[in-house]
Amino acid sequence: MLNDIYNKRIIELAGNIPRLGRLSDPDASATAHSKLCGSTVKVDLKMEGDKVIDFAHDVKACALGQASSSIMASHVVGSTASELRELRETVRKMLKENGAPPDGKWDEIKFLEPVRDYKARHASTLLTFDAVVDAIGQIEAKAKQPASAQG
């Protein structure tokens, strides 16, 4: 039943999203949009080497998109690029292939597990993960450019 995915913890997470807003000087910004429901998440990211040192986001999404964005914002600073890519893949597998939710600091993603039964809700749940990985890719691409091409 649809009420299963809007459990108490999802509503709490959606109602208390940290790091809302935009960074004044991000290393990269990325937007992820779900055509199906109209949800949009814009993220700003700053990295030092392989680690996220600052993060902000603008979340115009349903409760599920808000909840996943809330979890991301709570734990993204200090995370590495490879950890965040792996996280997106773990969440994708959890929703689409009956995979296990992540553990450790990302443990709260388990509250999104019931979304697996509602394919129409997968895209909005994955928005924040897709946007963060997109921003990381932009930062890495810039780092590979010769100094003369940057600017």
Short mmCIF file of C-alpha atoms in Angstrom, two decimals:
data_model
loop_
_atom_site.label_atom_id
_atom_site.label_comp_id
_atom_site.label_asym_id
_atom_site.label_seq_id
_atom_site.Cartn_x
_atom_site.Cartn_y
_atom_site.Cartn_z
CA MET A 1 0.00 0.00 0.00
CA LEU A 2 1.25 3.49 -0.85
CA ASN A 3 1.04 4.50 2.82
CA ASP A 4 3.88 2.05 3.52
CA ILE A 5 6.37 4.23 1.64
CA TYR A 6 5.31 7.38 3.44
CA ASN A 7 6.22 6.03 6.86
CA LYS A 8 6.82 8.25 9.90
CA ARG A 9 10.61 8.40 9.42
CA ILE A 10 10.27 9.43 5.73
CA ILE A 11 7.96 12.27 6.75
CA GLU A 12 10.40 13.34 9.51
CA LEU A 13 13.35 13.31 7.10
CA ALA A 14 11.39 15.22 4.46
CA GLY A 15 10.40 17.85 6.99
CA ASN A 16 13.95 18.43 8.28
CA ILE A 17 16.29 18.77 5.30
CA PRO A 18 19.73 20.10 6.26
CA ARG A 19 21.97 22.27 4.06
CA LEU A 20 19.16 23.82 2.01
CA GLY A 21 20.20 26.66 -0.29
CA ARG A 22 23.05 27.19 -2.71
CA LEU A 23 26.82 27.57 -2.29
CA SER A 24 28.29 30.89 -3.43
CA ASP A 25 31.36 29.28 -5.05
CA PRO A 26 30.75 25.58 -5.77
CA ASP A 27 33.26 23.49 -7.69
CA ALA A 28 30.29 22.08 -9.58
CA SER A 29 26.50 22.24 -9.69
CA ALA A 30 24.20 19.58 -11.08
CA THR A 31 20.47 19.22 -11.52
CA ALA A 32 18.48 16.00 -11.63
CA HIS A 33 14.85 16.06 -12.76
CA SER A 34 12.15 13.42 -12.89
CA LYS A 35 9.89 13.87 -15.92
CA LEU A 36 7.42 11.46 -14.38
CA CYS A 37 6.60 13.49 -11.27
CA GLY A 38 8.24 16.87 -11.91
CA SER A 39 10.60 16.65 -8.93
CA THR A 40 13.91 18.51 -9.26
CA VAL A 41 17.03 18.50 -7.09
CA LYS A 42 19.90 20.95 -7.67
CA VAL A 43 23.14 20.30 -5.81
CA ASP A 44 26.25 22.40 -5.27
CA LEU A 45 29.44 20.60 -4.33
CA LYS A 46 32.91 21.60 -3.17
CA MET A 47 35.64 18.99 -3.03
CA GLU A 48 39.20 18.89 -1.85
CA GLY A 49 40.92 16.05 -3.64
CA ASP A 50 38.58 13.07 -3.43
CA LYS A 51 36.55 14.35 -0.43
CA VAL A 52 33.42 16.47 -0.28
CA ILE A 53 34.12 19.54 1.89
CA ASP A 54 30.88 21.48 1.35
CA PHE A 55 27.40 20.81 -0.01
CA ALA A 56 24.12 22.63 -0.48
CA HIS A 57 20.97 21.80 -2.41
CA ASP A 58 17.68 23.17 -3.64
CA VAL A 59 15.02 20.47 -3.34
CA LYS A 60 11.69 20.78 -5.16
CA ALA A 61 10.51 17.22 -4.79
CA CYS A 62 7.93 14.91 -3.28
CA ALA A 63 8.41 13.53 0.24
CA LEU A 64 10.55 10.67 -1.09
CA GLY A 65 12.88 13.00 -2.98
CA GLN A 66 13.02 15.23 0.08
CA ALA A 67 13.78 12.31 2.39
CA SER A 68 16.61 10.96 0.23
CA SER A 69 17.99 14.51 -0.12
CA SER A 70 17.85 14.89 3.65
CA ILE A 71 19.85 11.69 4.16
CA MET A 72 22.38 12.79 1.54
CA ALA A 73 22.83 16.24 3.11
CA SER A 74 23.32 14.74 6.56
CA HIS A 75 26.26 12.57 5.53
CA VAL A 76 27.78 13.81 2.24
CA VAL A 77 30.44 16.12 3.73
CA GLY A 78 33.52 14.00 4.38
CA SER A 79 32.45 11.32 1.91
CA THR A 80 34.65 10.35 -1.03
CA ALA A 81 33.79 10.28 -4.71
CA SER A 82 34.06 6.49 -4.87
CA GLU A 83 31.88 6.08 -1.75
CA LEU A 84 29.17 8.28 -3.28
CA ARG A 85 29.26 6.46 -6.63
CA GLU A 86 28.98 3.16 -4.79
CA LEU A 87 26.12 4.55 -2.71
CA ARG A 88 24.14 5.54 -5.80
CA GLU A 89 24.61 2.06 -7.24
CA THR A 90 23.58 0.43 -3.93
CA VAL A 91 20.40 2.52 -3.74
CA ARG A 92 19.61 1.81 -7.42
CA LYS A 93 20.03 -1.93 -6.81
CA MET A 94 17.94 -1.71 -3.62
CA LEU A 95 15.07 -0.20 -5.59
CA LYS A 96 15.35 -2.04 -8.90
CA GLU A 97 17.00 -5.40 -8.11
CA ASN A 98 15.90 -6.22 -4.54
CA GLY A 99 19.37 -5.38 -3.26
CA ALA A 100 20.10 -4.70 0.39
CA PRO A 101 20.10 -1.11 1.65
CA PRO A 102 23.46 0.38 2.62
CA ASP A 103 24.63 0.29 6.21
CA GLY A 104 26.93 2.39 8.33
CA LYS A 105 26.39 6.13 8.11
CA TRP A 106 23.95 5.63 5.19
CA ASP A 107 21.80 3.23 7.25
CA GLU A 108 18.70 5.51 7.16
CA ILE A 109 18.26 4.71 3.46
CA LYS A 110 16.60 1.51 4.70
CA PHE A 111 13.49 3.63 5.32
CA LEU A 112 13.25 4.11 1.54
CA GLU A 113 13.27 0.36 0.87
CA PRO A 114 9.45 0.08 0.53
CA VAL A 115 9.71 2.37 -2.53
CA ARG A 116 11.00 -0.67 -4.44
CA ASP A 117 7.38 -1.78 -5.00
CA TYR A 118 6.45 1.56 -6.63
CA LYS A 119 8.45 1.95 -9.85
CA ALA A 120 6.91 5.37 -10.53
CA ARG A 121 8.62 6.63 -7.34
CA HIS A 122 12.14 5.32 -8.12
CA ALA A 123 13.22 8.37 -10.14
CA SER A 124 12.38 10.93 -7.46
CA THR A 125 14.07 8.81 -4.79
CA LEU A 126 17.28 8.61 -6.86
CA LEU A 127 17.48 12.32 -7.83
CA THR A 128 19.90 13.43 -5.11
CA PHE A 129 22.23 10.48 -5.75
CA ASP A 130 22.27 11.14 -9.51
CA ALA A 131 22.92 14.86 -9.05
CA VAL A 132 25.79 14.32 -6.60
CA VAL A 133 27.48 11.79 -8.90
CA ASP A 134 27.01 14.19 -11.86
CA ALA A 135 28.66 17.02 -9.89
CA ILE A 136 31.57 14.76 -8.90
CA GLY A 137 32.06 13.86 -12.56
CA GLN A 138 32.16 17.55 -13.49
CA ILE A 139 34.79 18.27 -10.83
CA GLU A 140 36.93 15.33 -11.94
CA ALA A 141 36.65 16.36 -15.60
CA LYS A 142 37.80 19.91 -14.74
CA ALA A 143 40.74 18.53 -12.76
CA LYS A 144 41.92 16.58 -15.83
CA GLN A 145 41.93 19.65 -18.08
CA PRO A 146 45.24 21.43 -18.62
CA ALA A 147 45.51 24.60 -16.54
CA SER A 148 45.34 26.74 -19.71
CA ALA A 149 41.89 25.29 -20.57
CA GLN A 150 40.47 26.11 -17.14
CA GLY A 151 39.17 29.52 -16.48
#
